[in-house]
XYZ file of C-alpha atoms in Angstrom:
776
model
C 4.100 -34.113 -56.489
C 1.857 -31.067 -56.548
C 0.213 -29.946 -59.718
C 1.583 -26.661 -61.094
C -1.873 -25.155 -61.135
C -4.871 -26.556 -59.252
C -8.297 -25.034 -58.915
C -9.526 -25.860 -55.446
C -12.798 -23.974 -55.565
C -14.632 -26.656 -57.518
C -13.586 -29.389 -55.179
C -14.625 -27.327 -52.172
C -18.015 -26.532 -53.570
C -18.838 -30.048 -54.730
C -17.318 -31.466 -51.518
C -17.699 -35.146 -52.526
C -15.040 -37.881 -52.009
C -15.144 -38.885 -55.648
C -14.332 -35.326 -56.730
C -11.209 -34.910 -54.621
C -8.263 -35.004 -57.032
C -5.794 -33.001 -54.938
C -3.375 -34.359 -52.460
C -2.911 -32.392 -49.225
C -0.058 -29.913 -49.229
C 1.692 -27.604 -46.788
C 0.979 -23.889 -47.293
C 4.282 -22.000 -47.625
C 2.721 -18.607 -48.472
C -0.676 -16.949 -49.034
C -1.403 -14.278 -51.647
C -4.614 -12.283 -52.120
C -5.596 -10.995 -55.551
C -8.533 -8.933 -56.873
C -9.116 -6.684 -53.842
C -9.804 -2.988 -54.399
C -11.325 -1.564 -51.203
C -10.838 -4.421 -48.782
C -7.509 -4.630 -46.963
C -5.504 -7.861 -47.346
C -5.359 -8.115 -43.588
C -9.157 -8.275 -43.504
C -9.078 -11.320 -45.827
C -6.389 -12.970 -43.689
C -8.461 -12.398 -40.531
C -11.433 -14.308 -41.977
C -9.379 -17.023 -43.686
C -9.215 -20.163 -41.483
C -5.818 -21.161 -42.999
C -2.338 -19.941 -42.032
C 1.182 -20.457 -43.392
C 2.417 -23.849 -42.247
C -1.037 -25.465 -42.208
C -1.752 -28.511 -44.285
C -4.344 -27.719 -46.942
C -7.085 -30.317 -47.248
C -10.486 -30.517 -48.931
C -12.204 -29.726 -45.632
C -10.123 -26.581 -45.065
C -10.676 -25.518 -48.666
C -14.462 -25.705 -48.206
C -14.264 -23.912 -44.848
C -12.119 -21.106 -46.328
C -14.503 -20.449 -49.208
C -17.520 -20.559 -46.888
C -15.903 -18.104 -44.447
C -15.036 -15.569 -47.147
C -18.514 -15.736 -48.716
C -20.034 -15.261 -45.258
C -18.370 -11.845 -44.888
C -20.739 -10.449 -47.533
C -17.840 -8.509 -49.095
C -17.364 -10.728 -52.129
C -19.573 -12.065 -54.896
C -16.958 -14.590 -56.140
C -14.120 -16.454 -54.388
C -11.502 -18.809 -55.927
C -8.608 -20.712 -54.347
C -5.566 -21.853 -56.329
C -2.287 -23.521 -55.386
C 1.090 -22.974 -57.052
C 4.079 -24.815 -55.658
C 2.896 -24.519 -52.051
C 1.549 -20.939 -52.415
C -2.185 -20.548 -51.718
C -3.631 -17.884 -54.033
C -6.956 -16.338 -52.928
C -8.683 -14.557 -55.819
C -11.805 -12.537 -54.984
C -14.250 -10.300 -56.793
C -15.669 -7.657 -54.458
C -19.307 -6.650 -54.246
C -19.810 -3.014 -55.264
C -20.285 -0.407 -52.524
C -23.219 1.982 -52.406
C -22.030 5.435 -53.495
C -25.352 7.199 -53.019
C -29.033 6.591 -52.401
C -31.630 8.848 -53.973
C -35.412 8.895 -53.641
C -37.480 10.507 -56.363
C -41.166 11.436 -56.144
C -41.275 11.546 -52.328
C -43.930 13.945 -50.999
C -45.633 12.107 -48.137
C -42.427 11.739 -46.062
C -39.218 13.669 -45.571
C -36.279 12.194 -47.464
C -34.089 12.351 -44.348
C -36.561 10.268 -42.339
C -36.842 7.645 -45.066
C -33.065 7.356 -45.421
C -32.808 6.910 -41.664
C -35.378 4.120 -41.920
C -33.483 2.460 -44.793
C -30.344 2.598 -42.700
C -32.133 0.563 -40.064
C -32.613 -2.185 -42.660
C -28.872 -2.149 -43.429
C -29.036 -0.127 -46.649
C -26.882 2.994 -46.383
C -24.284 4.938 -48.335
C -20.819 3.447 -47.910
C -22.150 -0.050 -47.210
C -21.542 -3.082 -49.436
C -24.428 -3.679 -51.830
C -26.623 -6.638 -50.958
C -29.466 -7.209 -53.386
C -31.565 -8.876 -50.717
C -31.297 -5.735 -48.594
C -32.412 -3.635 -51.566
C -35.511 -5.820 -51.910
C -36.105 -5.569 -48.170
C -35.775 -1.761 -48.309
C -38.265 -1.611 -51.166
C -40.743 -3.646 -49.123
C -40.194 -1.366 -46.120
C -40.916 1.722 -48.235
C -44.064 0.080 -49.508
C -45.132 -0.746 -45.944
C -44.656 2.866 -44.863
C -46.931 4.046 -47.664
C -49.518 1.391 -46.862
C -49.582 2.740 -43.289
C -50.579 6.105 -44.771
C -53.351 4.525 -46.837
C -51.521 4.819 -50.172
C -52.164 1.335 -51.503
C -51.654 2.367 -55.137
C -48.015 3.313 -54.548
C -45.513 2.110 -57.157
C -41.809 1.753 -56.320
C -39.105 1.020 -58.902
C -35.479 0.448 -57.909
C -32.603 1.216 -60.295
C -28.959 0.214 -59.730
C -26.450 2.263 -61.745
C -22.791 1.065 -61.852
C -20.152 3.736 -61.187
C -16.369 3.857 -61.393
C -14.185 2.153 -58.754
C -16.685 -0.702 -58.298
C -19.410 1.496 -56.869
C -23.139 1.681 -57.533
C -25.904 4.293 -57.190
C -29.251 3.115 -55.803
C -32.310 5.082 -56.859
C -35.885 4.540 -55.701
C -38.470 6.054 -58.061
C -41.794 6.410 -56.254
C -45.202 7.146 -57.706
C -47.191 7.758 -54.525
C -50.699 7.850 -55.924
C -53.724 8.992 -53.948
C -54.546 7.841 -50.430
C -57.280 5.258 -50.244
C -60.345 6.547 -48.405
C -62.709 4.616 -46.188
C -65.881 4.472 -48.245
C -68.033 2.447 -45.876
C -67.962 1.034 -42.340
C -70.520 -1.691 -41.624
C -71.392 -2.855 -38.119
C -73.068 -6.241 -37.887
C -74.710 -7.599 -34.740
C -75.519 -4.370 -32.907
C -79.042 -4.252 -31.495
C -78.957 -2.111 -28.374
C -77.359 0.881 -30.093
C -77.777 2.271 -33.558
C -74.988 2.065 -36.083
C -74.938 5.866 -36.262
C -74.308 6.206 -32.517
C -71.521 3.618 -32.562
C -69.808 5.177 -35.575
C -69.774 8.500 -33.743
C -67.663 6.863 -31.020
C -64.824 5.520 -33.179
C -62.133 7.580 -34.893
C -62.203 5.910 -38.313
C -64.763 7.583 -40.541
C -65.788 8.164 -44.119
C -64.708 11.397 -45.848
C -66.180 14.540 -44.290
C -65.600 18.248 -43.821
C -62.584 17.951 -41.512
C -61.011 14.663 -42.638
C -58.591 16.534 -44.910
C -57.043 17.719 -41.649
C -57.520 14.720 -39.312
C -56.819 11.961 -41.913
C -59.353 9.800 -40.059
C -60.801 8.643 -43.380
C -57.558 6.791 -44.167
C -57.419 3.159 -43.128
C -54.851 2.079 -40.581
C -54.599 -1.334 -38.952
C -53.518 0.303 -35.706
C -56.443 2.744 -35.824
C -58.902 -0.081 -36.465
C -57.491 -1.946 -33.468
C -57.980 1.169 -31.381
C -61.553 1.539 -32.639
C -62.336 -2.021 -31.596
C -61.129 -1.195 -28.102
C -63.280 1.942 -28.136
C -66.324 -0.171 -28.999
C -65.444 -2.679 -26.294
C -65.119 0.100 -23.710
C -68.372 1.642 -24.904
C -70.291 -1.587 -24.320
C -68.539 -2.537 -21.067
C -69.330 0.902 -19.658
C -72.991 0.175 -20.347
C -73.147 -3.235 -18.720
C -72.519 -5.547 -21.668
C -69.976 -7.803 -19.962
C -70.071 -10.479 -22.659
C -69.583 -8.117 -25.581
C -67.177 -9.465 -28.186
C -65.918 -8.482 -31.629
C -66.097 -11.759 -33.525
C -64.252 -10.726 -36.679
C -63.304 -7.847 -38.940
C -63.074 -7.779 -42.721
C -61.185 -5.130 -44.663
C -61.438 -5.030 -48.444
C -60.046 -2.652 -51.037
C -61.568 -1.621 -54.338
C -59.930 -2.752 -57.583
C -58.503 0.732 -58.195
C -57.014 0.685 -54.651
C -58.760 3.953 -53.805
C -61.622 2.733 -51.624
C -61.564 0.816 -48.324
C -64.574 -1.110 -46.986
C -64.632 -2.257 -43.353
C -67.026 -4.713 -41.718
C -67.025 -5.337 -37.958
C -69.001 -8.342 -36.694
C -69.948 -8.258 -33.014
C -71.969 -10.031 -30.363
C -73.487 -7.730 -27.737
C -74.760 -10.204 -25.167
C -77.115 -9.226 -22.315
C -76.821 -6.126 -20.127
C -75.690 -6.834 -16.564
C -76.436 -4.986 -13.357
C -74.265 -5.103 -10.225
C -75.713 -7.262 -7.461
C -72.999 -6.760 -4.827
C -69.424 -5.606 -4.220
C -67.348 -6.884 -1.317
C -63.766 -6.667 -0.150
C -61.517 -9.583 0.703
C -57.860 -10.236 1.391
C -55.331 -8.417 3.546
C -56.407 -4.779 3.516
C -54.134 -3.208 6.208
C -56.392 -0.150 6.046
C -59.737 0.194 7.846
C -62.333 -1.444 5.613
C -64.649 1.518 6.088
C -62.023 3.765 4.517
C -61.656 1.477 1.508
C -65.434 1.198 1.147
C -65.549 4.959 0.523
C -63.302 4.437 -2.515
C -65.709 1.999 -4.173
C -67.659 3.753 -6.920
C -69.392 0.625 -8.256
C -72.967 0.850 -6.950
C -75.076 -2.318 -6.417
C -78.369 -2.184 -8.247
C -77.031 -0.053 -11.082
C -75.858 -1.072 -14.542
C -72.227 -2.193 -14.534
C -69.732 0.447 -15.682
C -66.208 -0.801 -16.265
C -64.594 2.632 -15.797
C -65.993 2.759 -12.273
C -64.504 -0.637 -11.486
C -61.142 0.432 -12.894
C -61.302 3.663 -10.901
C -62.108 1.680 -7.742
C -59.195 -0.759 -8.039
C -56.831 2.078 -8.891
C -57.979 4.178 -5.933
C -57.535 1.284 -3.486
C -54.077 0.490 -4.880
C -53.035 4.142 -4.616
C -54.411 4.371 -1.076
C -52.242 1.416 -0.046
C -49.380 2.955 -2.000
C -49.634 6.065 0.161
C -48.687 3.873 3.141
C -45.637 2.397 1.436
C -47.171 -0.609 -0.306
C -45.756 0.159 -3.731
C -46.756 -3.163 -5.277
C -50.280 -3.439 -3.941
C -52.608 -5.342 -6.232
C -56.405 -5.299 -6.287
C -57.970 -8.034 -8.373
C -61.679 -7.776 -9.193
C -63.201 -11.258 -9.579
C -66.685 -11.301 -11.157
C -69.362 -13.888 -10.522
C -71.985 -13.916 -13.265
C -75.594 -14.877 -12.698
C -76.739 -15.407 -16.266
C -80.283 -16.185 -15.205
C -80.753 -12.765 -13.608
C -78.196 -10.928 -15.778
C -76.431 -9.799 -12.608
C -72.776 -9.725 -11.602
C -71.221 -9.786 -8.131
C -67.660 -8.567 -7.601
C -65.167 -9.592 -4.970
C -62.201 -7.236 -4.697
C -59.221 -9.268 -3.477
C -56.650 -6.942 -1.906
C -53.010 -8.030 -1.850
C -50.871 -5.225 -0.372
C -47.537 -6.955 -0.878
C -44.500 -5.932 1.127
C -44.124 -2.417 2.518
C -41.165 -0.687 0.909
C -39.210 2.513 1.331
C -37.269 4.652 -1.110
C -33.530 4.065 -1.349
C -32.466 6.771 -3.833
C -34.110 9.450 -5.952
C -32.213 9.599 -9.255
C -32.617 12.435 -11.740
C -31.552 12.032 -15.377
C -32.063 13.855 -18.664
C -31.545 17.391 -17.291
C -28.559 18.495 -19.330
C -29.407 22.212 -19.020
C -31.587 22.443 -15.937
C -29.747 22.270 -12.658
C -30.324 19.178 -10.571
C -31.626 21.233 -7.654
C -34.344 22.791 -9.842
C -35.772 19.323 -10.479
C -35.261 17.985 -6.956
C -37.007 20.866 -5.234
C -40.248 19.888 -7.003
C -40.017 16.239 -5.906
C -42.155 15.456 -2.873
C -41.008 11.858 -2.337
C -38.103 11.862 0.119
C -35.181 9.430 0.161
C -35.284 7.084 3.143
C -39.020 7.546 3.577
C -41.740 5.028 2.899
C -42.947 4.892 -0.680
C -45.888 7.272 -1.168
C -47.840 7.095 -4.439
C -49.591 10.417 -3.832
C -46.299 12.240 -3.329
C -44.820 10.692 -6.469
C -47.838 11.688 -8.557
C -47.695 15.181 -7.119
C -43.997 15.360 -7.997
C -44.806 14.488 -11.603
C -47.528 17.158 -11.745
C -45.230 19.840 -10.321
C -42.467 19.021 -12.797
C -44.920 19.130 -15.697
C -46.229 22.518 -14.568
C -42.747 24.029 -14.699
C -42.962 24.074 -18.478
C -39.276 23.146 -18.795
C -39.784 19.578 -19.997
C -41.518 17.910 -22.925
C -41.940 14.718 -20.949
C -41.549 13.589 -17.343
C -41.287 9.871 -16.593
C -41.040 8.473 -13.077
C -40.257 4.793 -12.505
C -39.898 2.921 -9.222
C -37.781 -0.219 -9.836
C -36.841 -2.560 -6.998
C -33.314 -2.296 -5.622
C -31.335 -5.385 -6.635
C -30.780 -7.808 -3.772
C -33.546 -6.358 -1.574
C -37.225 -7.031 -1.083
C -38.257 -3.816 0.668
C -36.529 -1.024 -1.252
C -37.194 0.844 -4.476
C -35.443 3.643 -6.306
C -37.369 6.576 -7.736
C -35.932 7.274 -11.177
C -37.013 10.651 -12.547
C -36.219 11.046 -16.232
C -36.989 14.348 -17.962
C -36.812 15.326 -21.622
C -35.923 18.997 -21.794
C -37.387 21.441 -24.247
C -36.405 24.928 -25.261
C -37.556 27.408 -22.620
C -36.329 30.549 -24.355
C -38.264 32.265 -27.083
C -38.122 35.271 -29.339
C -41.516 36.020 -30.826
C -42.700 38.612 -33.284
C -46.281 38.525 -34.346
C -49.372 40.298 -35.464
C -52.981 39.795 -34.602
C -56.391 41.271 -34.931
C -58.973 41.795 -32.228
C -62.555 42.766 -32.852
C -62.199 45.300 -30.007
C -58.668 46.629 -30.606
C -58.154 46.136 -34.317
C -54.659 45.400 -35.644
C -52.158 44.478 -32.946
C -48.373 44.041 -33.147
C -46.650 42.062 -30.442
C -43.222 40.778 -29.586
C -41.435 39.211 -26.670
C -38.087 37.892 -25.582
C -38.332 35.480 -22.670
C -36.397 32.780 -20.885
C -38.388 30.688 -18.434
C -35.347 28.785 -17.203
C -32.486 31.276 -17.291
C -29.136 29.466 -17.171
C -30.896 26.371 -15.842
C -31.745 28.080 -12.540
C -35.523 28.040 -12.928
C -35.610 31.845 -12.837
C -37.833 33.588 -15.371
C -36.908 36.708 -17.325
C -39.073 38.343 -19.976
C -39.283 41.486 -22.075
C -42.654 42.047 -23.704
C -44.141 44.463 -26.183
C -47.793 44.663 -27.095
C -49.053 47.494 -29.239
C -52.648 47.961 -30.279
C -54.914 50.842 -31.085
C -56.217 50.932 -27.490
C -53.531 49.369 -25.260
C -49.771 49.658 -25.660
C -47.664 47.837 -23.097
C -43.909 47.573 -22.563
C -42.930 45.280 -19.686
C -39.747 43.825 -18.186
C -40.097 41.205 -15.463
C -37.980 38.826 -13.402
C -39.113 36.030 -11.100
C -37.139 33.749 -8.816
C -39.675 31.053 -7.829
C -37.413 29.776 -5.038
C -35.984 32.886 -3.436
C -35.962 30.821 -0.242
C -35.626 27.056 0.137
C -39.228 26.686 1.289
C -40.591 28.097 -1.986
C -41.080 31.817 -1.339
C -40.803 33.582 -4.697
C -39.452 37.033 -5.475
C -40.250 39.021 -8.589
C -39.603 42.446 -10.058
C -41.631 44.313 -12.677
C -41.010 47.441 -14.702
C -43.649 48.553 -17.191
C -45.111 51.366 -19.238
C -48.754 51.225 -20.285
C -50.530 53.648 -22.590
C -54.308 53.630 -23.097
C -56.147 55.512 -25.843
C -59.897 54.895 -25.978
C -60.464 57.222 -28.923
C -60.642 54.148 -31.159
C -63.406 52.567 -29.072
C -66.643 54.101 -30.258
C -68.572 52.723 -27.298
C -66.299 54.054 -24.512
C -65.688 57.696 -23.596
C -62.490 59.192 -24.948
C -59.411 59.615 -22.790
C -55.672 59.003 -22.948
C -53.482 57.804 -20.121
C -49.810 56.965 -19.716
C -48.641 54.913 -16.752
C -45.070 54.141 -15.690
C -44.727 51.597 -12.913
C -42.216 49.518 -10.992
C -42.966 46.842 -8.458
C -41.739 43.994 -6.324
C -43.791 40.921 -5.442
C -43.490 37.939 -3.136
C -45.274 34.615 -3.375
C -45.926 32.303 -0.432
C -47.021 28.692 -0.996
C -49.453 27.713 1.756
C -49.664 24.115 0.548
C -49.588 22.231 -2.747
C -52.712 23.977 -4.074
C -52.922 27.322 -2.253
C -50.773 30.347 -2.976
C -50.604 33.838 -1.500
C -49.030 36.755 -3.347
C -48.062 40.183 -1.978
C -46.755 43.072 -4.041
C -45.743 46.706 -3.709
C -46.006 48.884 -6.833
C -45.207 52.529 -7.468
C -46.960 54.165 -10.422
C -46.886 57.577 -12.052
C -49.895 58.287 -14.220
C -50.633 61.102 -16.656
C -54.223 61.526 -17.818
C -55.529 63.633 -20.696
C -59.111 64.406 -21.719
C -60.848 66.919 -23.934
C -62.020 69.698 -21.512
C -64.596 71.076 -23.944
C -68.163 70.875 -22.626
C -70.795 71.403 -25.334
C -73.367 74.077 -24.638
C -76.230 72.810 -22.521
C -74.323 69.665 -21.517
C -72.612 68.570 -18.301
C -69.082 67.439 -17.705
C -68.436 63.766 -18.265
C -67.147 61.687 -15.355
C -63.729 61.791 -16.991
C -63.766 65.584 -17.188
C -64.926 65.854 -13.573
C -61.994 63.729 -12.448
C -59.429 65.792 -14.387
C -61.021 69.232 -13.938
C -63.372 69.194 -10.929
C -63.292 73.013 -10.613
C -64.149 73.574 -14.309
C -61.011 75.636 -14.935
C -60.389 74.173 -18.378
C -57.610 71.764 -17.375
C -57.142 68.895 -19.807
C -54.476 66.909 -17.950
C -53.934 65.477 -14.497
C -50.822 63.827 -13.079
C -50.948 61.420 -10.154
C -48.667 59.033 -8.323
C -49.683 55.905 -6.452
C -48.021 53.582 -3.996
C -50.118 50.490 -4.473
C -50.309 47.307 -2.414
C -51.459 44.166 -4.234
C -52.480 41.007 -2.438
C -54.076 37.799 -3.674
C -54.880 34.251 -2.679
C -55.468 31.455 -5.182
C -56.341 27.784 -5.039
C -55.893 25.841 -8.248
C -56.833 22.164 -8.564
C -57.337 22.123 -12.329
C -55.702 19.237 -14.164
C -54.603 21.464 -17.050
C -54.049 25.170 -17.544
C -55.056 25.188 -21.220
C -57.859 22.620 -21.557
C -58.948 21.609 -18.036
C -61.502 18.829 -17.657
C -61.874 18.760 -13.878
C -60.876 20.746 -10.831
C -61.446 24.320 -9.763
C -59.806 27.720 -9.603
C -60.554 30.116 -6.748
C -58.955 33.525 -6.609
C -59.330 36.518 -4.297
C -57.322 39.624 -5.196
C -57.070 43.150 -3.895
C -55.502 46.401 -5.033
C -55.092 49.285 -2.600
C -53.818 52.784 -3.329
C -52.161 53.880 -0.059
C -52.145 57.395 1.475
C -48.467 57.745 0.482
C -49.570 58.600 -3.068
C -52.067 61.090 -4.435
C -54.613 58.388 -5.285
C -56.255 56.450 -2.459
C -58.644 53.673 -3.429
C -59.335 49.955 -3.152
C -60.449 47.195 -5.500
C -61.488 43.693 -4.480
C -62.163 40.806 -6.868
C -63.409 37.274 -6.309
C -63.486 34.492 -8.890
C -64.667 30.905 -8.641
C -64.319 28.562 -11.601
C -65.371 24.909 -11.519
C -64.851 22.179 -14.123
C -67.060 19.084 -13.922
C -66.422 16.142 -16.310
C -69.507 14.769 -18.031
C -68.412 11.524 -19.586
C -65.306 11.143 -21.691
C -65.617 14.125 -24.033
C -67.771 16.722 -22.282
C -66.884 19.133 -19.490
C -69.227 21.564 -17.765
C -67.652 24.830 -16.620
C -69.122 27.306 -14.137
C -67.461 30.672 -13.687
C -68.464 33.488 -11.383
C -66.732 36.821 -10.813
C -67.533 39.636 -8.396
C -65.679 42.941 -8.129
C -66.098 45.979 -5.902
C -64.065 49.148 -5.535
C -64.157 52.651 -4.133
C -62.195 55.595 -2.872
C -60.530 55.863 0.551
C -60.966 58.937 2.704
C -62.323 61.793 0.641
C -61.053 60.354 -2.622
C -63.046 58.627 -5.327
C -62.165 55.533 -7.306
C -60.214 56.765 -10.363
C -62.425 56.214 -13.378
C -59.669 54.381 -15.270
C -59.689 51.805 -12.442
C -63.387 51.113 -12.999
C -64.785 47.649 -13.702
C -66.218 46.935 -17.143
C -68.421 44.157 -18.532
C -69.303 43.053 -22.017
C -67.290 41.484 -24.779
C -64.944 38.527 -24.989
C -63.994 37.333 -21.521
C -67.197 38.448 -19.796
C -70.560 38.698 -21.609
C -70.166 37.821 -25.262
C -72.644 39.182 -27.786
C -72.232 42.755 -26.528
C -69.523 45.242 -27.424
C -66.503 45.377 -25.142
C -67.066 47.308 -21.892
C -70.577 48.548 -22.753
C -72.675 46.785 -20.090
C -72.711 49.319 -17.302
C -73.025 53.044 -16.504
C -72.893 55.477 -19.412
C -72.425 59.232 -19.605
C -74.816 61.644 -21.343
C -73.173 60.841 -24.709
C -74.072 57.174 -24.348
C -70.462 56.074 -23.956
C -69.606 53.497 -21.281
C -67.670 54.771 -18.276
C -67.514 51.603 -16.161
C -68.515 51.192 -12.551
C -67.231 50.470 -9.069
C -68.975 47.073 -8.964
C -69.075 44.151 -11.384
C -70.895 40.830 -11.564
C -70.242 38.254 -14.290
C -71.324 34.620 -14.581
C -70.700 32.010 -17.270
C -71.939 28.481 -17.870
C -70.083 26.675 -20.637
C -70.266 23.143 -22.018
C -66.869 22.229 -23.472
C -66.383 19.420 -25.988
C -64.118 18.384 -28.892
C -64.807 19.862 -32.279
C -66.976 17.347 -34.196
C -64.855 15.345 -36.616
C -61.549 16.151 -34.891
C -61.980 14.523 -31.485
C -58.368 13.361 -31.305
C -56.917 16.834 -31.845
C -56.006 18.296 -28.456
C -55.453 21.788 -29.871
C -59.105 22.324 -30.819
C -62.085 22.671 -28.514
C -65.631 23.917 -28.950
C -68.184 25.152 -26.431
C -71.789 26.193 -26.007
C -72.261 28.918 -23.419
C -74.606 31.219 -21.540
C -73.103 34.478 -20.246
C -74.551 37.052 -17.926
C -73.406 40.150 -16.088
C -72.959 43.905 -15.950
C -71.034 46.675 -14.191
C -72.700 49.056 -11.707
C -71.860 52.506 -10.358
C -73.128 55.960 -9.492
C -72.034 57.740 -12.664
C -74.773 56.701 -15.065
C -76.432 59.717 -16.701
C -79.750 57.879 -17.135
C -80.064 56.642 -13.578
C -79.455 53.021 -14.576
C -76.851 50.659 -13.107
C -76.532 52.847 -9.973
C -77.359 50.005 -7.606
C -77.349 46.323 -8.298
C -80.605 45.237 -9.858
C -81.321 41.915 -11.489
C -83.228 43.616 -14.297
C -80.042 45.459 -15.296
C -78.160 42.226 -15.960
C -77.658 41.254 -19.591
C -77.576 37.658 -20.830
C -76.401 35.996 -24.023
C -75.941 32.495 -25.444
C -73.851 31.107 -28.244
C -71.032 28.856 -29.365
C -67.254 29.344 -29.374
C -64.192 27.648 -30.843
C -60.688 27.790 -29.375
C -57.743 26.689 -31.511
C -54.188 26.718 -30.209
C -52.639 27.216 -33.635
C -48.912 27.240 -34.449
C -49.184 31.023 -34.782
C -50.833 31.496 -31.409
C -54.266 31.084 -29.807
C -57.303 31.888 -31.910
C -60.797 32.225 -30.461
C -64.126 32.740 -32.218
C -67.539 33.225 -30.669
C -71.022 33.609 -32.078
C -73.419 34.936 -29.436
C -77.023 36.046 -29.472
C -78.180 38.412 -26.697
C -81.021 36.838 -24.729
C -81.800 39.803 -22.480
C -81.071 43.265 -23.837
C -82.609 46.708 -23.815
C -82.779 49.647 -26.221
C -79.425 51.366 -26.387
C -77.354 48.221 -25.833
C -74.591 47.793 -28.381
C -74.661 44.231 -29.643
C -71.826 42.412 -31.382
C -72.816 38.907 -32.420
C -69.449 37.788 -33.852
C -66.291 38.325 -31.813
C -62.809 36.930 -32.187
C -59.198 37.367 -31.190
C -56.212 36.227 -33.205
C -52.545 36.049 -32.301
C -51.096 36.934 -28.935
C -53.499 39.766 -28.051
C -55.932 38.062 -25.644
């Protein structure tokens, strides 16, 4: 006979034979009591007992264990009444809301997203262990930012309907600063030199911006690798960091770091030889070896060598070529011999080229930049070139190319191109200030990837005290399948030099329309041809002071001295250019070159007939990891065709930002009797610039500093003093100084401080020059 009321929970929990005081019974019905949010069906689904089963001690224990395991309940009881199994539960409260108070270092949305990853989120059942885990995760995030004094207090507030509010009260405190970094064991290099190499540093002028004075375990690990690379690139093959100690001051505001190291001896390279299956003439691979016997070992050269040999084999289809450099140390002579074992692997070809991630950009726009063809042998050079071309489009934040093996084959790979798109349309309104043009307003509406076609459309406005430009342009970079581009331009340009004290006064208004074609010769060379029609209106002051002569401007407008102040012309102009660009970056190049030849010809169809030719050569040479040497040379020449002269407003100018810094804009060249610059029909400019990161902010890619030497001038027949008529070395001006370029969120900003090295009386110097905003 069953008891009228039996509590089975105790027997299940104690689960001992001596405790069992209940005889087994057959379950005729099951009732659930105490639920508020949870559905009864949910309880039944977890309950390992059904109507008709025989209830035993084992099933009682299993039922209670299963219901506790759901995490929904904080108490579970089982009772039996005349064959009816009664399940009584008390639910855990649900989280109604999560609030964070005192948060300044992070965004609240980001922190809540992180808490959700730990399982703590609004609407979830409260688990105290998860709350503790979330508190520890918050603390860890603050420790990663160097805030070791952070205090976090968690408050749980009960609400109606068995809910609870979770609040984290945070007192962030101040970030702990690195007060001292000690290097122990260094003998070959001073501590000062080594500390200059790593990113972690003590507080300085720029650390408020870089945060490099805040301790981070990841940053310290990176600094150790920097030290290791530093020593290995100087021949210390046995260099080792033995240990690191990090301590914090009692007030948790100061961090002290000690790095213990063993330098070992410096090794030179005794020999380098090739071995293995090369499949390429050994003489060709020998040319790729940059490790030189007899010189101090440099690890970067060895890495470059193995990479170059692997890529060379990859160009012939050996996608998985491996070059293993095996050293043989002679510790008596402190010399190392390397054997480069070449394993080409199996030659493979490309099965499919797959493109993903382009939700807006059409598939064809991506594929036309890819140089690796389906069905062809794998070619590492073509794949790298494809990545470079896609990056240069400017449509994508990131381009990843992977080459996984095709399942079930040993000689096939797929090329998976994954792109992360970014916004290519922009509406910009801005203001800037130029030391030559004063206050400048600018605005533009542009779409570099219109409707995902790769076509570019832009409307631009730039208004300054000297130049005002309105321009509408369109470019189809693939007007034909083989990459011939087609573009259209419509523009209006007004020039008023009255606000330039150093240049003669005139006003001009030009309205132009043009069409241009671009022809890719190869991956690096590009030819452009354009046809432009312009209408130009020119205005000068015709007044000639008593005893003075006409200026060159007045002669052009009023050659017969009739008192005319305006002249209207039209021009049918042909533009042509050739460019070769091997730079690795458009903004901050570190190697490569830019060569450009351009011409502008006013044809006999218009009233102005002239020509202008320009040549530029720019070379970037890397000097170590952080320094780049830049050489730039520019030559220009122009003149009239037939009986015409070169229009004065087409003259070349020199001086100022972009040519010879330290002198006022456009002043280095012929001048009229008033002393104002009028430009010339020839121009020569040269620059030598050493580019390097701004001290203290090496990791910031938006900042760069340089030391430079500039030289140049313009030449022509119009000089009133007989100077600059023909090219003469003594007429060249030179300057030297430093410059800073910052690509700020508001636009590029450039400062320069230059001191003229070679100048003459009458030159107009301008030591400090800068441009701010979009007016460059």
